[in-house]
């Protein structure tokens, strides 16, 4: 059924959303009832608030066709899976193995494609990675192809045979939405993961759109077009009882963009927990994005689909711990170990039994964020300088197994995950010791997205790995 409008939902939860996002001026409404120090989730007189659980697993499975083993693993481990439109048999098998799992179909908002598989000769394939087929647009509505100032169609540089479409054209928006919704209903998908809800063309092309003066104006046309496109697609899918989750890029640059574009069933952040250029700070905490992610998680009604491209220990640690700061009923995290999402991934942190959050995420005076759980504790340092933290007593470091010291020096752009001890845990009294978690990494430069090789860190050794190239804000297939 279509989602209830925001202004008709539970008022206490809406207020929590606005306060957490700092969208309201601090007032008695936001501060009344808040206990001194750490907060506990508020009581909702209209019913129980959904539990803020440690991040669930999900798979952006748009690489190679999944094997039977992949599907079995996914059904056992994931709450949500995204597959290509051709994988209808895998969709049905997943539903058989796990009726509760959500399975979305991949569709690209912004391109038409004519590589083999998207087309068969001079005919569009029956199952498309996009909403509109290349030949349908070419023959029936050629004006849907975006053109540059020389009237040339715009092919994406990094992705041959991907053609930029006029995402701002209401006719294109409606045609895309109608075609995709009809397919989703016919094949039985739960909804759509819509890729390339982007705000800048620069990662794919340096072209300037016809009718605009420069790249900045071109980006404005695309960004405003995506705002209206999302409404058209979301309303059409919701009328059919289906979900829409866009892959939103660079939301930290525009205040309110994440909240606006996650308003149907959530949103995907494909570059979650990454380091900013040179400073060592975490990009996810920049701008207004972190406030908006927190407010969505606090409401607890829509999906946060988070991906950290994990090349080593630090990124895996930071990605999971940062996702845990956003723990909610629908916060899911993937530590993707392959660029093309070929394999279903599963982190050892997802087997840590972190449990349910017992408080909101807290920002300490040092800039570190931390949060306690029934099964442990996480802390993330998004700043460019190391900071000391004092974790709860009696916990053990999942990375080492020994009892955590009373004071930890947490390195810039790093995190720590501590859990309750088990019978197999080696405990070492460390009542007054201090350990230092450090990372030393070279950085790469890009205006909005920085991907670096993580450093494998323990309390006694520090290793440095080479950096990896930067990537555009969204991934296409």
Coordinates of C-alpha atoms in Angstrom, one line a residue:
X1 CA 0.0 0.0 0.0
X2 CA 1.2 3.6 -0.5
X3 CA 3.1 5.0 2.5
X4 CA 1.2 7.4 4.7
X5 CA 2.3 11.0 4.2
X6 CA 5.0 12.2 6.6
X7 CA 2.6 14.7 8.3
X8 CA 0.2 11.9 9.2
X9 CA 2.7 9.7 10.8
X10 CA 3.3 9.3 14.5
X11 CA 4.1 12.8 15.7
X12 CA 6.6 11.7 18.4
X13 CA 8.7 10.0 15.7
X14 CA 8.5 12.9 13.3
X15 CA 9.7 15.2 16.1
X16 CA 12.6 12.9 16.8
X17 CA 13.4 12.9 13.1
X18 CA 13.5 16.7 13.0
X19 CA 15.4 17.2 16.2
X20 CA 18.0 14.6 15.2
X21 CA 18.5 16.3 11.9
X22 CA 18.8 19.7 13.6
X23 CA 16.1 20.9 11.2
X24 CA 14.3 22.6 14.1
X25 CA 15.7 25.4 16.2
X26 CA 16.6 23.9 19.6
X27 CA 13.5 24.2 21.8
X28 CA 11.7 22.7 24.7
X29 CA 10.1 20.3 22.2
X30 CA 13.5 18.9 21.4
X31 CA 15.0 19.0 24.9
X32 CA 12.1 18.1 27.2
X33 CA 12.5 14.6 28.7
X34 CA 16.2 14.3 27.6
X35 CA 18.2 12.9 30.4
X36 CA 21.5 14.5 31.4
X37 CA 24.4 12.9 29.5
X38 CA 23.5 9.9 27.4
X39 CA 20.1 9.5 25.9
X40 CA 17.9 6.4 25.8
X41 CA 15.3 5.9 23.0
X42 CA 12.2 7.8 23.9
X43 CA 8.9 6.1 24.9
X44 CA 6.3 6.3 22.2
X45 CA 2.7 6.5 23.7
X46 CA 1.3 5.4 20.4
X47 CA 3.1 2.0 20.4
X48 CA 6.5 0.4 20.7
X49 CA 9.4 2.1 18.8
X50 CA 11.0 -0.4 16.5
X51 CA 14.3 -1.8 18.0
X52 CA 17.5 -0.1 16.8
X53 CA 19.4 -3.3 15.9
X54 CA 23.0 -3.7 14.8
X55 CA 23.4 -3.3 11.0
X56 CA 21.7 -6.1 9.0
X57 CA 23.4 -7.5 5.9
X58 CA 22.5 -6.8 2.3
X59 CA 23.9 -7.5 -1.2
X60 CA 24.1 -5.3 -4.2
X61 CA 24.2 -8.3 -6.5
X62 CA 24.6 -6.6 -9.9
X63 CA 27.9 -8.3 -10.9
X64 CA 27.9 -11.8 -12.5
X65 CA 24.7 -13.9 -12.4
X66 CA 24.4 -15.4 -8.9
X67 CA 25.2 -19.1 -8.4
X68 CA 23.0 -21.5 -6.5
X69 CA 25.4 -21.2 -3.6
X70 CA 25.2 -17.4 -3.8
X71 CA 21.4 -17.5 -3.6
X72 CA 21.5 -19.9 -0.6
X73 CA 24.0 -17.8 1.2
X74 CA 22.0 -14.6 0.5
X75 CA 18.7 -16.1 1.7
X76 CA 20.4 -17.1 5.0
X77 CA 22.3 -13.9 5.7
X78 CA 20.7 -10.9 4.1
X79 CA 17.6 -8.8 4.8
X80 CA 17.6 -7.2 1.3
X81 CA 19.2 -8.1 -2.1
X82 CA 19.4 -6.2 -5.4
X83 CA 19.6 -8.2 -8.6
X84 CA 19.7 -7.4 -12.3
X85 CA 16.4 -7.5 -14.2
X86 CA 17.4 -10.7 -16.0
X87 CA 17.6 -12.6 -12.7
X88 CA 13.9 -13.5 -12.3
X89 CA 14.6 -17.1 -11.4
X90 CA 17.0 -16.0 -8.6
X91 CA 14.3 -13.7 -7.4
X92 CA 11.8 -16.5 -7.1
X93 CA 14.3 -18.9 -5.5
X94 CA 15.2 -16.3 -2.8
X95 CA 11.6 -15.8 -2.0
X96 CA 11.1 -19.6 -1.7
X97 CA 14.1 -19.9 0.7
X98 CA 13.3 -16.7 2.7
X99 CA 9.8 -15.3 2.3
X100 CA 10.8 -12.3 4.4
X101 CA 13.7 -11.1 2.3
X102 CA 13.2 -8.0 0.2
X103 CA 14.4 -8.4 -3.4
X104 CA 14.8 -5.2 -5.6
X105 CA 15.5 -5.0 -9.3
X106 CA 18.3 -2.8 -10.5
X107 CA 17.3 0.1 -12.8
X108 CA 19.3 3.1 -13.9
X109 CA 17.6 6.5 -13.8
X110 CA 19.9 8.3 -16.0
X111 CA 21.0 6.3 -19.0
X112 CA 20.0 4.3 -22.0
X113 CA 22.4 1.5 -23.0
X114 CA 23.2 -0.2 -26.3
X115 CA 25.9 -2.7 -25.3
X116 CA 25.3 -6.4 -25.9
X117 CA 22.8 -7.7 -23.3
X118 CA 21.0 -4.4 -23.2
X119 CA 20.3 -4.8 -26.9
X120 CA 20.2 -7.8 -29.2
X121 CA 21.2 -6.5 -32.6
X122 CA 18.9 -3.6 -33.3
X123 CA 16.3 -4.6 -30.8
X124 CA 16.1 -3.8 -27.1
X125 CA 16.6 -6.7 -24.7
X126 CA 13.4 -8.0 -23.0
X127 CA 14.9 -7.3 -19.5
X128 CA 16.7 -4.0 -19.3
X129 CA 19.2 -2.5 -16.8
X130 CA 17.4 0.8 -17.5
X131 CA 13.8 2.1 -17.6
X132 CA 13.8 2.9 -21.3
X133 CA 15.5 0.9 -24.0
X134 CA 18.0 2.5 -26.3
X135 CA 16.2 1.6 -29.5
X136 CA 12.8 2.6 -28.2
X137 CA 14.1 6.1 -27.4
X138 CA 16.1 6.3 -30.6
X139 CA 13.1 5.5 -32.8
X140 CA 10.2 6.9 -30.9
X141 CA 11.6 9.8 -28.8
X142 CA 15.1 10.7 -29.9
X143 CA 14.8 14.0 -27.9
X144 CA 15.1 12.0 -24.7
X145 CA 18.8 11.7 -25.4
X146 CA 20.7 14.6 -23.8
X147 CA 22.9 16.4 -26.2
X148 CA 25.8 18.8 -25.7
X149 CA 26.3 22.3 -27.1
X150 CA 27.2 20.7 -30.5
X151 CA 24.1 18.6 -30.6
X152 CA 26.0 15.4 -30.0
X153 CA 24.6 12.7 -27.7
X154 CA 26.5 12.4 -24.5
X155 CA 28.2 9.0 -23.9
X156 CA 29.6 8.4 -20.4
X157 CA 33.4 8.3 -20.5
X158 CA 34.0 5.6 -18.0
X159 CA 31.1 3.4 -19.2
X160 CA 31.0 3.0 -23.0
X161 CA 27.5 2.7 -24.6
X162 CA 25.9 4.4 -21.7
X163 CA 24.0 7.5 -22.9
X164 CA 22.9 10.3 -20.8
X165 CA 19.1 10.9 -20.9
X166 CA 17.0 14.0 -20.3
X167 CA 16.1 13.2 -16.7
X168 CA 14.5 16.6 -16.4
X169 CA 11.9 15.9 -19.1
X170 CA 8.5 15.1 -17.6
X171 CA 7.6 12.8 -20.5
X172 CA 10.8 10.8 -20.0
X173 CA 10.2 10.6 -16.3
X174 CA 6.7 9.3 -16.8
X175 CA 7.7 6.8 -19.5
X176 CA 10.5 5.4 -17.3
X177 CA 8.2 5.2 -14.3
X178 CA 5.4 3.5 -16.1
X179 CA 7.6 0.9 -17.8
X180 CA 9.6 0.1 -14.7
X181 CA 6.5 -0.2 -12.5
X182 CA 4.8 -2.5 -15.0
X183 CA 7.8 -4.8 -15.1
X184 CA 8.2 -4.8 -11.3
X185 CA 4.5 -5.8 -10.8
X186 CA 4.6 -8.4 -13.6
X187 CA 7.7 -10.2 -12.4
X188 CA 7.0 -9.9 -8.6
X189 CA 9.9 -7.7 -7.5
X190 CA 9.5 -5.9 -4.2
X191 CA 10.6 -2.7 -5.8
X192 CA 13.4 -0.9 -7.5
X193 CA 17.0 0.1 -6.6
X194 CA 17.3 3.1 -8.9
X195 CA 21.0 3.9 -9.7
X196 CA 22.6 7.2 -10.7
X197 CA 20.4 9.6 -8.8
X198 CA 23.4 12.0 -9.2
X199 CA 23.8 15.7 -8.9
X200 CA 26.8 16.2 -11.3
X201 CA 27.7 14.9 -14.7
X202 CA 31.4 15.5 -14.3
X203 CA 32.2 12.0 -13.2
X204 CA 30.8 10.6 -16.4
X205 CA 31.4 13.4 -18.9
X206 CA 32.8 16.9 -19.2
X207 CA 30.0 17.8 -21.7
X208 CA 27.9 20.9 -21.2
X209 CA 24.2 20.4 -21.9
X210 CA 22.7 22.2 -24.8
X211 CA 20.9 25.3 -23.6
X212 CA 23.1 25.8 -20.5
X213 CA 26.1 28.1 -20.2
X214 CA 28.5 25.9 -18.3
X215 CA 29.0 22.7 -16.4
X216 CA 27.6 24.2 -13.2
X217 CA 24.3 25.1 -14.9
X218 CA 24.2 21.7 -16.5
X219 CA 24.5 20.1 -13.1
X220 CA 21.8 22.3 -11.7
X221 CA 19.4 21.2 -14.5
X222 CA 20.2 17.5 -13.8
X223 CA 20.0 18.0 -10.0
X224 CA 16.6 19.7 -10.2
X225 CA 15.4 17.2 -12.8
X226 CA 16.2 14.3 -10.5
X227 CA 14.2 16.0 -7.7
X228 CA 11.0 15.9 -9.8
X229 CA 11.9 12.5 -11.4
X230 CA 12.1 10.9 -7.9
X231 CA 8.6 12.1 -7.2
X232 CA 7.2 10.8 -10.4
X233 CA 8.9 7.4 -10.0
X234 CA 8.1 7.1 -6.3
X235 CA 4.5 8.0 -6.6
X236 CA 4.0 5.5 -9.5
X237 CA 5.7 2.7 -7.7
X238 CA 3.9 3.3 -4.4
X239 CA 0.5 3.3 -6.1
X240 CA 1.3 -0.2 -7.2
X241 CA 2.5 -1.1 -3.7
X242 CA 6.2 -1.3 -4.6
X243 CA 9.3 0.2 -3.2
X244 CA 11.7 2.9 -4.5
X245 CA 15.3 3.2 -3.1
X246 CA 17.6 5.5 -5.1
X247 CA 21.4 5.4 -5.1
X248 CA 22.0 9.0 -4.0
X249 CA 25.3 10.6 -4.7
X250 CA 27.1 13.5 -3.0
X251 CA 24.3 14.3 -0.7
X252 CA 26.8 15.9 1.7
X253 CA 27.1 18.8 -0.7
X254 CA 23.4 19.8 -0.7
X255 CA 21.6 20.1 2.6
X256 CA 18.3 18.3 2.6
X257 CA 19.0 16.2 -0.4
X258 CA 19.4 12.9 1.4
X259 CA 16.2 13.4 3.4
X260 CA 14.2 14.4 0.3
X261 CA 15.5 11.5 -1.8
X262 CA 15.1 8.8 0.9
X263 CA 11.5 9.8 1.7
X264 CA 9.8 6.9 -0.1
X265 CA 11.5 3.7 1.2
X266 CA 15.0 4.9 2.0
X267 CA 18.2 5.5 0.0
X268 CA 21.6 3.9 -0.8
X269 CA 25.0 5.4 0.1
X270 CA 27.6 3.7 -2.1
X271 CA 30.6 5.6 -0.6
X272 CA 29.9 5.2 3.1
X273 CA 32.6 5.8 5.7
X274 CA 35.3 6.9 3.3
X275 CA 38.2 9.3 4.1
X276 CA 38.3 12.8 2.8
X277 CA 41.2 14.2 0.8
X278 CA 44.4 14.6 2.7
X279 CA 42.9 15.4 6.1
X280 CA 42.1 11.9 7.2
X281 CA 38.5 13.0 8.1
X282 CA 35.5 10.8 7.2
X283 CA 33.5 12.1 4.2
X284 CA 30.2 10.7 5.5
X285 CA 30.3 13.2 8.4
X286 CA 30.8 16.2 6.1
X287 CA 28.1 18.8 5.5
X288 CA 24.5 17.9 6.5
X289 CA 24.5 14.3 5.4
X290 CA 25.3 12.8 8.8
X291 CA 22.5 14.7 10.5
X292 CA 20.1 13.5 7.8
X293 CA 21.3 9.9 8.0
X294 CA 20.8 10.0 11.8
X295 CA 17.3 11.5 11.5
X296 CA 16.2 8.8 9.0
X297 CA 17.6 6.1 11.3
X298 CA 15.8 7.6 14.3
X299 CA 12.5 7.4 12.5
X300 CA 13.1 3.7 11.9
X301 CA 10.7 3.3 9.0
X302 CA 12.9 3.3 5.8
X303 CA 16.0 1.5 4.6
X304 CA 19.5 2.8 4.9
X305 CA 21.5 0.7 2.4
X306 CA 25.2 1.4 3.1
X307 CA 28.3 0.2 1.2
X308 CA 31.9 0.6 2.3
X309 CA 34.3 -0.6 -0.3
X310 CA 36.5 -2.8 1.9
X311 CA 40.1 -3.4 0.8
X312 CA 41.5 -4.1 4.3
X313 CA 40.9 -4.0 8.0
X314 CA 40.5 -0.3 8.6
X315 CA 37.8 0.3 6.1
X316 CA 35.9 -2.8 7.3
X317 CA 36.2 -1.6 10.9
X318 CA 35.2 2.0 10.1
X319 CA 32.3 1.0 7.8
X320 CA 30.6 -1.4 10.2
X321 CA 31.1 0.8 13.3
X322 CA 29.8 3.9 11.5
X323 CA 26.8 1.9 10.3
X324 CA 26.3 0.8 13.9
X325 CA 26.0 4.5 14.9
X326 CA 23.0 4.5 12.6
X327 CA 21.5 1.3 14.0
X328 CA 17.8 1.0 13.3
X329 CA 15.3 -1.6 12.2
X330 CA 16.4 -1.1 8.6
X331 CA 20.0 0.0 8.6
X332 CA 21.9 -2.5 6.4
X333 CA 25.6 -2.5 5.6
X334 CA 27.8 -4.2 3.1
X335 CA 31.6 -4.3 3.2
X336 CA 32.0 -4.9 -0.5
X337 CA 35.3 -6.6 -1.2
X338 CA 34.9 -6.6 -5.0
X339 CA 34.5 -3.5 -7.2
X340 CA 31.8 -5.2 -9.4
X341 CA 29.8 -6.7 -6.4
X342 CA 30.4 -10.2 -7.9
X343 CA 30.4 -12.0 -4.6
X344 CA 28.0 -11.9 -1.6
X345 CA 30.1 -10.4 1.2
X346 CA 29.9 -11.0 5.0
X347 CA 32.1 -9.4 7.6
X348 CA 33.1 -11.1 10.8
X349 CA 31.7 -8.0 12.6
X350 CA 28.3 -9.0 11.4
X351 CA 28.8 -12.2 13.5
X352 CA 29.8 -10.2 16.6
X353 CA 26.4 -10.3 18.3
X354 CA 26.4 -6.6 18.9
X355 CA 22.7 -6.7 19.5
X356 CA 20.4 -3.8 20.2
X357 CA 21.5 -0.2 20.8
X358 CA 20.7 0.9 24.3
X359 CA 21.2 4.6 23.6
X360 CA 21.4 7.1 20.7
X361 CA 24.8 7.7 19.1
X362 CA 26.7 10.3 21.1
X363 CA 29.1 13.0 19.9
X364 CA 31.9 13.4 22.5
X365 CA 33.7 16.7 23.0
X366 CA 36.7 15.4 21.0
X367 CA 34.5 14.9 18.0
X368 CA 34.4 11.1 18.4
X369 CA 31.0 9.4 18.1
X370 CA 30.2 6.3 20.2
X371 CA 27.2 4.1 21.0
X372 CA 26.5 1.3 23.5
X373 CA 24.7 -2.0 22.6
X374 CA 23.4 -4.9 24.6
X375 CA 26.4 -6.9 23.2
X376 CA 29.1 -4.3 23.1
X377 CA 30.2 -0.8 22.1
X378 CA 31.5 1.1 19.0
X379 CA 33.4 4.3 18.6
X380 CA 34.3 6.2 15.4
X381 CA 36.7 9.1 15.1
X382 CA 35.7 11.0 12.0
X383 CA 38.1 13.9 12.7
X384 CA 41.6 14.5 11.3
X385 CA 43.3 14.0 14.7
X386 CA 43.6 11.2 17.2
X387 CA 41.4 11.3 20.3
X388 CA 41.2 9.5 23.6
X389 CA 38.1 7.5 24.5
X390 CA 37.0 5.7 27.7
X391 CA 35.0 2.6 26.7
X392 CA 32.7 0.8 29.1
X393 CA 34.6 -1.6 31.4
X394 CA 34.8 -5.4 30.8
X395 CA 34.5 -5.5 27.1
X396 CA 37.0 -7.2 24.7
X397 CA 38.4 -6.1 21.4
X398 CA 36.9 -8.1 18.6
X399 CA 40.2 -7.7 16.7
X400 CA 42.4 -9.1 19.4
X401 CA 40.2 -10.9 22.0
X402 CA 41.9 -9.3 25.0
X403 CA 40.1 -7.1 27.5
X404 CA 40.0 -3.5 26.3
X405 CA 42.1 -1.0 28.2
X406 CA 40.5 1.7 30.2
X407 CA 41.7 4.4 27.8
X408 CA 42.1 4.1 24.0
X409 CA 43.8 6.6 21.7
X410 CA 41.7 6.3 18.6
X411 CA 43.4 7.4 15.4
X412 CA 42.0 9.9 12.9
X413 CA 39.5 8.3 10.6
X414 CA 39.4 5.1 12.5
X415 CA 37.0 3.1 14.7
X416 CA 36.9 0.4 17.4
X417 CA 34.4 -2.4 18.0
X418 CA 34.3 -3.9 21.5
X419 CA 32.0 -6.8 22.5
X420 CA 31.0 -8.7 25.6
X421 CA 33.5 -11.4 26.5
X422 CA 32.6 -15.1 25.8
X423 CA 33.8 -18.3 27.4
X424 CA 36.5 -18.6 24.7
X425 CA 37.8 -15.0 25.2
X426 CA 41.2 -14.4 26.6
X427 CA 41.0 -11.7 29.2
X428 CA 44.0 -9.7 30.4
X429 CA 43.6 -7.2 33.2
X430 CA 44.3 -3.7 31.8
X431 CA 42.8 -1.4 34.4
X432 CA 45.1 1.5 33.9
X433 CA 46.8 0.8 30.6
X434 CA 46.5 2.9 27.4
X435 CA 46.6 1.5 23.9
X436 CA 47.0 3.4 20.7
X437 CA 45.2 2.5 17.5
X438 CA 47.0 4.2 14.7
X439 CA 46.8 4.3 10.9
X440 CA 49.2 5.7 8.4
X441 CA 47.9 5.9 4.9
X442 CA 48.6 7.9 1.7
X443 CA 45.6 9.6 0.3
X444 CA 44.3 10.3 -3.2
X445 CA 42.5 13.4 -4.4
X446 CA 39.1 14.0 -5.7
X447 CA 36.6 16.8 -4.9
X448 CA 34.0 14.5 -3.4
X449 CA 35.1 10.9 -3.2
X450 CA 38.3 9.5 -1.8
X451 CA 39.1 5.8 -1.7
X452 CA 42.3 4.7 0.0
X453 CA 43.7 1.3 0.9
X454 CA 43.0 0.7 4.6
X455 CA 45.6 -0.1 7.1
X456 CA 45.6 -3.3 9.1
X457 CA 46.0 -2.1 12.7
X458 CA 46.6 -3.7 16.0
X459 CA 47.7 -2.3 19.3
X460 CA 51.3 -3.0 18.6
X461 CA 51.9 -2.8 14.9
X462 CA 51.0 -0.4 12.1
X463 CA 51.1 -1.3 8.4
X464 CA 50.7 0.9 5.4
X465 CA 49.1 -0.2 2.1
X466 CA 49.1 1.7 -1.2
X467 CA 46.1 3.7 -2.2
X468 CA 43.4 2.7 -4.8
X469 CA 42.1 4.9 -7.6
X470 CA 39.2 7.1 -6.9
X471 CA 35.8 6.2 -8.4
X472 CA 32.7 8.1 -9.5
X473 CA 29.9 8.5 -6.9
X474 CA 27.7 5.7 -8.3
X475 CA 28.3 2.3 -9.8
X476 CA 26.6 1.1 -12.9
X477 CA 26.5 -2.3 -14.5

